[in-house]
Coordinates of C-alpha atoms and ligand atoms in Angstrom, one line a residue:
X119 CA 3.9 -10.6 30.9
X120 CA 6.4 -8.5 29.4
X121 CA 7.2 -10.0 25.4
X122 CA 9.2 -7.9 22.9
X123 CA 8.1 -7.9 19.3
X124 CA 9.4 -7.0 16.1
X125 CA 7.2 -5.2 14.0
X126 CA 8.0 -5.9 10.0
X127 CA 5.2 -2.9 8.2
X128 CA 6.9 -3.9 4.9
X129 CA 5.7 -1.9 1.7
X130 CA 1.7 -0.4 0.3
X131 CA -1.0 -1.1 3.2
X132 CA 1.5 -3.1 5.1
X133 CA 2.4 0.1 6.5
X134 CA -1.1 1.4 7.3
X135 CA -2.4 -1.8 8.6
X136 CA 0.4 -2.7 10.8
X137 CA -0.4 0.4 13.2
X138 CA -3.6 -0.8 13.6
X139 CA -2.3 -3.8 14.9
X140 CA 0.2 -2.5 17.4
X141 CA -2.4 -0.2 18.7
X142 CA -4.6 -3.1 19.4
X143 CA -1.7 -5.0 21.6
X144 CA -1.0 -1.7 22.6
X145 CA -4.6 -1.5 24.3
X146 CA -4.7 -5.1 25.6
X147 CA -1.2 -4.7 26.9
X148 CA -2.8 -1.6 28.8
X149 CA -5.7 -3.6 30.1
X150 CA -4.3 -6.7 30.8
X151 CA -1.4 -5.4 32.6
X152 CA 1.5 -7.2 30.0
X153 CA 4.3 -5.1 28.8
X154 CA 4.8 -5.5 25.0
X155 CA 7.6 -3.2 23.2
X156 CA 7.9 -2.7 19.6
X157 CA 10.8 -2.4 17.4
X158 CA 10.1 -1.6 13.9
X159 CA 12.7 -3.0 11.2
X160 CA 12.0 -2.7 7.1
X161 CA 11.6 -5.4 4.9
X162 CA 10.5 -6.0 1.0
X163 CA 10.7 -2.9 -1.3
X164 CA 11.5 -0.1 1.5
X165 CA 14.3 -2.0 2.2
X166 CA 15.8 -2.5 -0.7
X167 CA 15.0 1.5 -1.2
X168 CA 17.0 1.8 1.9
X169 CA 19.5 -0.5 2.2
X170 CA 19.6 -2.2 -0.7
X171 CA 18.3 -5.3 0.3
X172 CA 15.1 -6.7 0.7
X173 CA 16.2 -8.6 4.0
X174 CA 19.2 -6.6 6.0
X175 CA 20.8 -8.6 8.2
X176 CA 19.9 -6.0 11.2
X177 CA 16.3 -6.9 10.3
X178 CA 17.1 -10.6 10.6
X179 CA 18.8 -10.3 13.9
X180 CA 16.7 -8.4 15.7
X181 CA 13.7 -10.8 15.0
X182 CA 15.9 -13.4 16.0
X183 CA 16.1 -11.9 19.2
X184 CA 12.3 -11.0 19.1
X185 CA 9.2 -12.9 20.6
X186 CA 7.5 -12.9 17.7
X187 CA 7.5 -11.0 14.4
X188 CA 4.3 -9.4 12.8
X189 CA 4.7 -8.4 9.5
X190 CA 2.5 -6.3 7.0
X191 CA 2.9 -7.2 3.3
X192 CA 5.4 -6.8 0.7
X193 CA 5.9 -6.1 -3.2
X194 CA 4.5 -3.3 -5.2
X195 CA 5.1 -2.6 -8.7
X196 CA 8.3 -0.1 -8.1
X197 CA 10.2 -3.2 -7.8
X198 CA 8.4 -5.7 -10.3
X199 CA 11.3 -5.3 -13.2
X200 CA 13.7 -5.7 -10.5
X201 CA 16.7 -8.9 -11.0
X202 CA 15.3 -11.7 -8.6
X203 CA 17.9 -11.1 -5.5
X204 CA 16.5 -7.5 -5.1
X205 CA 12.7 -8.1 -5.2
X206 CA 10.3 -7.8 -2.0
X207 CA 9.4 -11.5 -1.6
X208 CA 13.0 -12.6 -1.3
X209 CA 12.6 -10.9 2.2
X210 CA 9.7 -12.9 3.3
X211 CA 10.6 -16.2 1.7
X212 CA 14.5 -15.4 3.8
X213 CA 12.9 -14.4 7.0
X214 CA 10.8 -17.4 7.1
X215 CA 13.4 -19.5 6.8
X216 CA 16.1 -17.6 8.7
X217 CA 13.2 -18.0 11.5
X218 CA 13.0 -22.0 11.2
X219 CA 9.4 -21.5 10.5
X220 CA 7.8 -25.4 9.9
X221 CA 3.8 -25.1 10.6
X222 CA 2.1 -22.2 8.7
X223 CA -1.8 -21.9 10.5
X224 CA -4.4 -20.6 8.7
X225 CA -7.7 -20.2 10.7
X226 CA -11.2 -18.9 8.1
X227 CA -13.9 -18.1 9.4
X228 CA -17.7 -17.3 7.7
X229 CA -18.1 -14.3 9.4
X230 CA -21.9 -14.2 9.2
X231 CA -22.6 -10.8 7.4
X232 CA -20.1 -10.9 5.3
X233 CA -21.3 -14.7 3.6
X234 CA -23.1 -12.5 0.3
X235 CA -19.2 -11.9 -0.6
X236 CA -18.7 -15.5 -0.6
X237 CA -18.2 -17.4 -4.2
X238 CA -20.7 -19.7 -2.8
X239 CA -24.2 -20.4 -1.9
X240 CA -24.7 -18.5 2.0
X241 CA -25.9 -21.5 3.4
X242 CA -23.3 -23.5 2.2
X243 CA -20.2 -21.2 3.8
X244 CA -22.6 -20.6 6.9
X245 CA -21.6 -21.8 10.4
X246 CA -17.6 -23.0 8.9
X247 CA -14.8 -22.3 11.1
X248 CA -11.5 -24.1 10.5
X249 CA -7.4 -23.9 10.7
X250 CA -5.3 -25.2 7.8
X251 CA -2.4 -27.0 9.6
X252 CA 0.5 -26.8 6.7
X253 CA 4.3 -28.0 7.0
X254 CA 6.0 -26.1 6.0
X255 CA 10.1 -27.5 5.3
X256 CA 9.7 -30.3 3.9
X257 CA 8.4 -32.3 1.2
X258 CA 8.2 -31.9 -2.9
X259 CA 9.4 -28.4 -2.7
X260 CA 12.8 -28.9 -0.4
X261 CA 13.3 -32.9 -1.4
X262 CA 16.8 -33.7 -3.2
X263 CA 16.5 -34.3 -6.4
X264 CA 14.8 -32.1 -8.1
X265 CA 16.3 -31.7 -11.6
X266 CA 16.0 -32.4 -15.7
X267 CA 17.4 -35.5 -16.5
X268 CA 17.6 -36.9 -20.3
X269 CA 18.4 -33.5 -21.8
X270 CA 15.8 -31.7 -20.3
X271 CA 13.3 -34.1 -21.4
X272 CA 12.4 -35.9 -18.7
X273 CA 12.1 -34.6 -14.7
X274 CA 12.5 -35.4 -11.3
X275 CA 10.9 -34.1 -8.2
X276 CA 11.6 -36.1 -4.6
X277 CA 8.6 -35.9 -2.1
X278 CA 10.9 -36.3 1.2
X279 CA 10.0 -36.3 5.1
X280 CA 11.3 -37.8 8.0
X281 CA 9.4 -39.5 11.3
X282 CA 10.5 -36.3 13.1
X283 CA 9.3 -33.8 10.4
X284 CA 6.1 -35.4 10.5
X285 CA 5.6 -35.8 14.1
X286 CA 6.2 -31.8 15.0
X287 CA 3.8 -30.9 12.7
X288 CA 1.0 -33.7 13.8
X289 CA 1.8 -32.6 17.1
X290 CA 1.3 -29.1 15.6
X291 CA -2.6 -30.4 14.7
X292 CA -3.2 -32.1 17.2
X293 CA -2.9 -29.2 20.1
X294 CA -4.2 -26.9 17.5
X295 CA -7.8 -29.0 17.9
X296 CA -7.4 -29.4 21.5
X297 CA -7.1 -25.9 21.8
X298 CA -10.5 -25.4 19.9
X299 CA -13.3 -28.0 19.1
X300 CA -11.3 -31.3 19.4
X301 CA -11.6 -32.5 16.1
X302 CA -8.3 -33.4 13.6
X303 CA -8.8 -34.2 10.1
X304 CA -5.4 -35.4 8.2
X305 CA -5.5 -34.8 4.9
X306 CA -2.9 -37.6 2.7
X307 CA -3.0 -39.4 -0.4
X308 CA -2.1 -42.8 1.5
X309 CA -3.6 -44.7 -1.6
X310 CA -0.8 -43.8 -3.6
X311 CA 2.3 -42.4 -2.1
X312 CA 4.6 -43.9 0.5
X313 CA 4.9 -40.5 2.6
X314 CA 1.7 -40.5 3.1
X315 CA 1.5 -43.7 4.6
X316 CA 4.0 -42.8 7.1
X317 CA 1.9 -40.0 8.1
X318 CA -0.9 -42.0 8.7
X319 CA 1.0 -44.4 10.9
X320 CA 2.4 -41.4 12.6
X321 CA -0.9 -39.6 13.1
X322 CA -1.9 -42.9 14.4
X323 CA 0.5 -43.1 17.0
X324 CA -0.2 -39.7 18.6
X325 CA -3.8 -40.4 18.6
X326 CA -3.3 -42.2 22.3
X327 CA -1.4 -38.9 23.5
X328 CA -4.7 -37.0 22.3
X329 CA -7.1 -38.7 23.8
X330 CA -10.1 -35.5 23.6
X331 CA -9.2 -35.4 20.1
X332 CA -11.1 -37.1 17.5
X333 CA -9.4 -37.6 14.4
X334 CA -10.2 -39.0 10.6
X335 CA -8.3 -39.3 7.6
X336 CA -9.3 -37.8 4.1
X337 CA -7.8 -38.4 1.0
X338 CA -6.4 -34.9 -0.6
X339 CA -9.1 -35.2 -3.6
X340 CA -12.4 -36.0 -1.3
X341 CA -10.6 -32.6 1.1
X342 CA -10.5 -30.7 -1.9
X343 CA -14.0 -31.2 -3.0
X344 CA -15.2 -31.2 0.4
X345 CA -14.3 -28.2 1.6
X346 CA -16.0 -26.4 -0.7
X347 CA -19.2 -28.4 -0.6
X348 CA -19.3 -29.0 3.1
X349 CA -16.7 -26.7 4.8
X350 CA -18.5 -26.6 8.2
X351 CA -17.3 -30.4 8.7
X352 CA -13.9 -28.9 9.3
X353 CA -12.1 -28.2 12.3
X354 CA -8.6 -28.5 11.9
X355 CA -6.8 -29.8 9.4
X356 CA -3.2 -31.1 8.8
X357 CA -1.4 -31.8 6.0
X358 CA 1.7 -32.1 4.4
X359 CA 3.7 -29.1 2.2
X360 CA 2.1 -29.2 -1.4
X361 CA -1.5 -30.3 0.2
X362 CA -1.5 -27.4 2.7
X363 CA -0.2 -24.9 -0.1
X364 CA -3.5 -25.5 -2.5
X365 CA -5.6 -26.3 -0.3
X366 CA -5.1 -23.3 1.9
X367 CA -5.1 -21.0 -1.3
X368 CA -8.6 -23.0 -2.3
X369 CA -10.2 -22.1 1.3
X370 CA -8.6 -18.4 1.8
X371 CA -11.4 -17.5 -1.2
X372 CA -14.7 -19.4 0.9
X373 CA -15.4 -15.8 3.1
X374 CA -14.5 -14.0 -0.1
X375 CA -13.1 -11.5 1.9
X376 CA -8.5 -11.0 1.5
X377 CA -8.8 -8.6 3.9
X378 CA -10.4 -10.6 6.9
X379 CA -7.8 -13.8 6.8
X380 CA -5.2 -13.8 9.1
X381 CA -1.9 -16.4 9.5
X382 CA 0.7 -17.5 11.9
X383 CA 4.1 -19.5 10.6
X384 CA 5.5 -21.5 13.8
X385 CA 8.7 -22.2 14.6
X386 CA 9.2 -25.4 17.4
X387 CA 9.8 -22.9 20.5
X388 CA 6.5 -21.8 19.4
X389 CA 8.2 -18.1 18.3
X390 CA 6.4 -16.8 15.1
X391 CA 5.8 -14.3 12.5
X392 CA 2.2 -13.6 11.9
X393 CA 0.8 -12.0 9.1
X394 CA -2.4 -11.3 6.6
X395 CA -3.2 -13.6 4.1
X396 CA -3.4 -10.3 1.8
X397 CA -0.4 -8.3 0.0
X398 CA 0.5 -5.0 -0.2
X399 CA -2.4 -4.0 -2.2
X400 CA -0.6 -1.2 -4.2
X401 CA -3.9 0.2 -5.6
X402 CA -5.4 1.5 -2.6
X403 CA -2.2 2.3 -0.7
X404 CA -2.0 5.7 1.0
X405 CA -5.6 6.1 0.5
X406 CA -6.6 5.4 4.1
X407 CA -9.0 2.5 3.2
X408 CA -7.6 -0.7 3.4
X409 CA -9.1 -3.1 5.9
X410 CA -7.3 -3.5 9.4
X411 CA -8.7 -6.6 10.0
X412 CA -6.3 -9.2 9.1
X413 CA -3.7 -7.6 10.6
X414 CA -5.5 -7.4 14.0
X415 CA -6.5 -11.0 13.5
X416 CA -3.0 -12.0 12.9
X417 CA -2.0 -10.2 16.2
X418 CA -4.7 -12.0 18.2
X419 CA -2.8 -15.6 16.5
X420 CA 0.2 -14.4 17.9
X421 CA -1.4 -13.6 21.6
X422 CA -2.8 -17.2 20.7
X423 CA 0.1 -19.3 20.0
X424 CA 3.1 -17.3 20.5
X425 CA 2.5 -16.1 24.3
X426 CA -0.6 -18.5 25.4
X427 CA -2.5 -15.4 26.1
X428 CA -6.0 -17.2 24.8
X429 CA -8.5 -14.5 26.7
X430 CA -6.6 -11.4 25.1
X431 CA -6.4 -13.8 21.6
X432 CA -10.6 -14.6 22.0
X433 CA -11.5 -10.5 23.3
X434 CA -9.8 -8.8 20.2
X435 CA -11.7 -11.9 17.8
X436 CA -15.0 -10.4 19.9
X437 CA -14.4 -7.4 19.4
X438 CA -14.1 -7.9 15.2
X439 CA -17.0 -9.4 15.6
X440 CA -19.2 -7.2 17.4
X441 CA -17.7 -4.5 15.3
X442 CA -19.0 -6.2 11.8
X443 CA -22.4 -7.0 13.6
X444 CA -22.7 -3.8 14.5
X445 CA -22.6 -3.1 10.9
X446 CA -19.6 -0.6 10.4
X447 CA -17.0 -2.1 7.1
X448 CA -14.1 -1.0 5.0
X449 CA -15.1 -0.7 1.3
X450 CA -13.4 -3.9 0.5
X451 CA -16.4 -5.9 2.2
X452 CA -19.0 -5.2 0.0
X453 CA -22.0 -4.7 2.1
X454 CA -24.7 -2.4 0.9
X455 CA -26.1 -1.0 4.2
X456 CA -24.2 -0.6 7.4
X457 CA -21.7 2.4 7.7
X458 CA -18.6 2.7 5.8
X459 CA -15.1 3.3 7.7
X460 CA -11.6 4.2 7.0
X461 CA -8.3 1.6 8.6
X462 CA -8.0 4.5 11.5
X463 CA -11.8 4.5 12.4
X464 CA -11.9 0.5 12.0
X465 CA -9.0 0.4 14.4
X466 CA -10.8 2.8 16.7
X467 CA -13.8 0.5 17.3
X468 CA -11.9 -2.2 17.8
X469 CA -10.1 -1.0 20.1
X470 CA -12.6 0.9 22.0
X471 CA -14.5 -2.1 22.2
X472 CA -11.5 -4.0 24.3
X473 CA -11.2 -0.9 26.7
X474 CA -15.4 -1.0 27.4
X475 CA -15.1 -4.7 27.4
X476 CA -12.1 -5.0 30.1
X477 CA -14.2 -1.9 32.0
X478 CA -17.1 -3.9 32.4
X479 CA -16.2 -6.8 33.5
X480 CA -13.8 -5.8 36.0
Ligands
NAD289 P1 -3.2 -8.1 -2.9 O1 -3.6 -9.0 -1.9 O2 -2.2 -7.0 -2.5 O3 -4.5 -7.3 -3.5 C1 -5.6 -8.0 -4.2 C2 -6.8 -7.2 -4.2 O4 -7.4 -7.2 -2.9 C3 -6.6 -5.7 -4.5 O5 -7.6 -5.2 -5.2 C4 -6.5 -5.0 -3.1 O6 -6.9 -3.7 -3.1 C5 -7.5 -5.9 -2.3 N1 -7.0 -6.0 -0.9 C6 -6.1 -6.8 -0.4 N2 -6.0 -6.6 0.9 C7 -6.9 -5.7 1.3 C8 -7.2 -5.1 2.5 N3 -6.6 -5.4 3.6 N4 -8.2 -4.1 2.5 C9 -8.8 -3.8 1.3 N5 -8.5 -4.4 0.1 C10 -7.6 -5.3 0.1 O7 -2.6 -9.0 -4.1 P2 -2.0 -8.5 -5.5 O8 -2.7 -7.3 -6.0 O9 -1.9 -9.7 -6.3 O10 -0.5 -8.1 -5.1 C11 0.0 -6.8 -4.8 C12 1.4 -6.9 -4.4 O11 1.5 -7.6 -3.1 C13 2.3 -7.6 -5.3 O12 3.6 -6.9 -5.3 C14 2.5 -9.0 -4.7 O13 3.7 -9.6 -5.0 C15 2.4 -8.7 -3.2 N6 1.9 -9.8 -2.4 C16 2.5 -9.8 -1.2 C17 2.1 -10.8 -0.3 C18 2.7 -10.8 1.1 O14 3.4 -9.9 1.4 N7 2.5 -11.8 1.9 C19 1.0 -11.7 -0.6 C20 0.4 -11.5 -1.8 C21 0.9 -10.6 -2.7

């Protein structure tokens, strides 16, 4: 398979992490016989640094023409006291959208030695394994009107979807569960609000075309308490713009771990930019140590979704895994025992494990 990719480092460990990504792909495009070229393009601070902009247009065209974009992290505090058109996230929130991105995935995972870094109780985070589904283009934060009305003292926001904004991204759910344990849970507050009644009568509608999925409906209150209470229940979940947004921020902090949560933003041709959950981390930038591992992750979502490569997606997950059980961490991880590693010697397990792993199978 040959794929082209853009690779976006961005600014702080952005830059140090992305590497270890490409030399990941790099190593299953060796063993798996695909062909994957990279063409690096700045975003965030650097760009603005070097072109005065935190998006150039080159960088926009050339991930329009790309397979899929991975991108690091941006920001740092060079650029903090910056006017608002020439800050770093005004890159990411334009590429996003100059990509048509609409489902944002976000899979977390209790890795099982790393559940004492948890906020909660081990056995409660034990054994959970789920993807946020979130839309992404619709809904409070794009709807018409939004605006102060009553000199200022009294607002408007307009929650707005359409049947066909709703049905890409229950579609979006519903393949998502197929493709791992067949379960869909829509999350909705159908007690109250008119959208979400509409997305319950569309989620019930695809149900026929899904026929090995099982699905239930849960209010956005009982999901919220739920998933920290009982998040092993979850498979995937879907959910509407605002939902998605807190509830995603609520599970990224059940592993405890920034630096092990990975994300993919979808567009409808399944195209995507994929990138850690993390940011740019300006206090240990340069300093060799940040952890690799959502990066890498993100890069196995891409394999995943973007290029249907699911054995290269599942061998670099294996290979994360078998590299925390085998006890080696970045400092970020706090474990006590086990044997501490840098980004470069991380990477370098990783992806020695996918070169043994191809060799001894074939
Ligand atoms: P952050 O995620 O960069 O860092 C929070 C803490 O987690 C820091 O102590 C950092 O050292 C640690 N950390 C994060 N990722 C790590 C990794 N991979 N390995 C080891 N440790 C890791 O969040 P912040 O400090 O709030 O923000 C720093 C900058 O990043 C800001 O400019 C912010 O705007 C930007 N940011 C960017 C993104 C993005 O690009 N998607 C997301 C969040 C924040």
């Amino acid at each position: 398979m040959e794929k082209q990719i853009v690779l976006l480092p961005g600014d702080g460990i952005g830059r140090e992490v992305i590497q270890s990504a490409k030399e990941v792909l790099e190593a299953v495009a060796e063993e798996f016989q695909h062909s994957f070229s990279f063409e690096t393009h700045e975003i965030g601070g650097a760009a603005i640094d070097l072109y005065g902009s935190p998006l150039p247009e080159s960088t926009v065209e050339a991930c329009k023409k790309a397979d899929a974009v991975l991108l690091g992290a941006v920001g740092g505090p060079k650029w903090d006291q910056n006017p608002s058109h020439l800050r770093p996230e005004r890159g990411l929130l334009g590429i996003r959208k100059a990509l048509d991105l609409f489902a944002n995935l976000r899979p977390i995972k209790g890795f099982k030695n790393l559940l004492h870094a948890s906020p909660l109780k081990a056995e409660i985070v034990n054994g959970s394994d789920l993807l946020i589904v979130r839309e992404l283009t619709g809904g409070l934060y794009f709807g018409t009107p939004s605006e102060r009305r009553d000199g200022g003292n009294a607002v408007v926001d307009t929650l707005y979807y359409t049947r066909k904004e709703i049905e890409r991204i229950v579609d979006k759910g519903f393949q998502a569960a197929q493709q791992r344990r067949g379960r869909l849970t829509s999350v909705d507050k159908a007690n109250v609000l008119e959208s979400s009644k509409l997305w319950r009568e569309v989620v019930g509608e695809k149900k026929s075309h899904y026929p090995d999925v099982v699905v239930d409906h849960i209010l956005v209150d009982a999901a919220a308490m739920k998933l920290i209470t009982n998040p092993s229940q979850f498979d995937v979940i879907v959910t509407e713009n605002l939902f998605g947004d807190i509830l995603s921020d609520e599970a990224s902090v059940l592993t405890g771990s920034l630096g092990m949560l990975p994300s993919a933003s979808l567009r409808e041709d399944g195209v995507g930019l994929y990138e850690p959950v993390h940011g740019s981390a300006p206090d240990i930038a340069g300093k060799g140590i940040a952890n690799p591992i959502a990066m890498i992750l993100s890069a196995a979502l891409m394999l995943r979704y973007s290029f249907e490569l699911e054995n290269e997606a599942k061998l670099i997950e294996e290979a994360v895994q078998a590299t925390l059980d085998a006890g080696y961490h970045t400092g970020d991880l706090q474990v006590t025992d086990g044997k501490l590693v840098g980004t470069v010697e991380m990477t370098k397990l990783i992806v020695d494990y996918i070169k043994t792993r191809v060799h001894q199978s074939a």
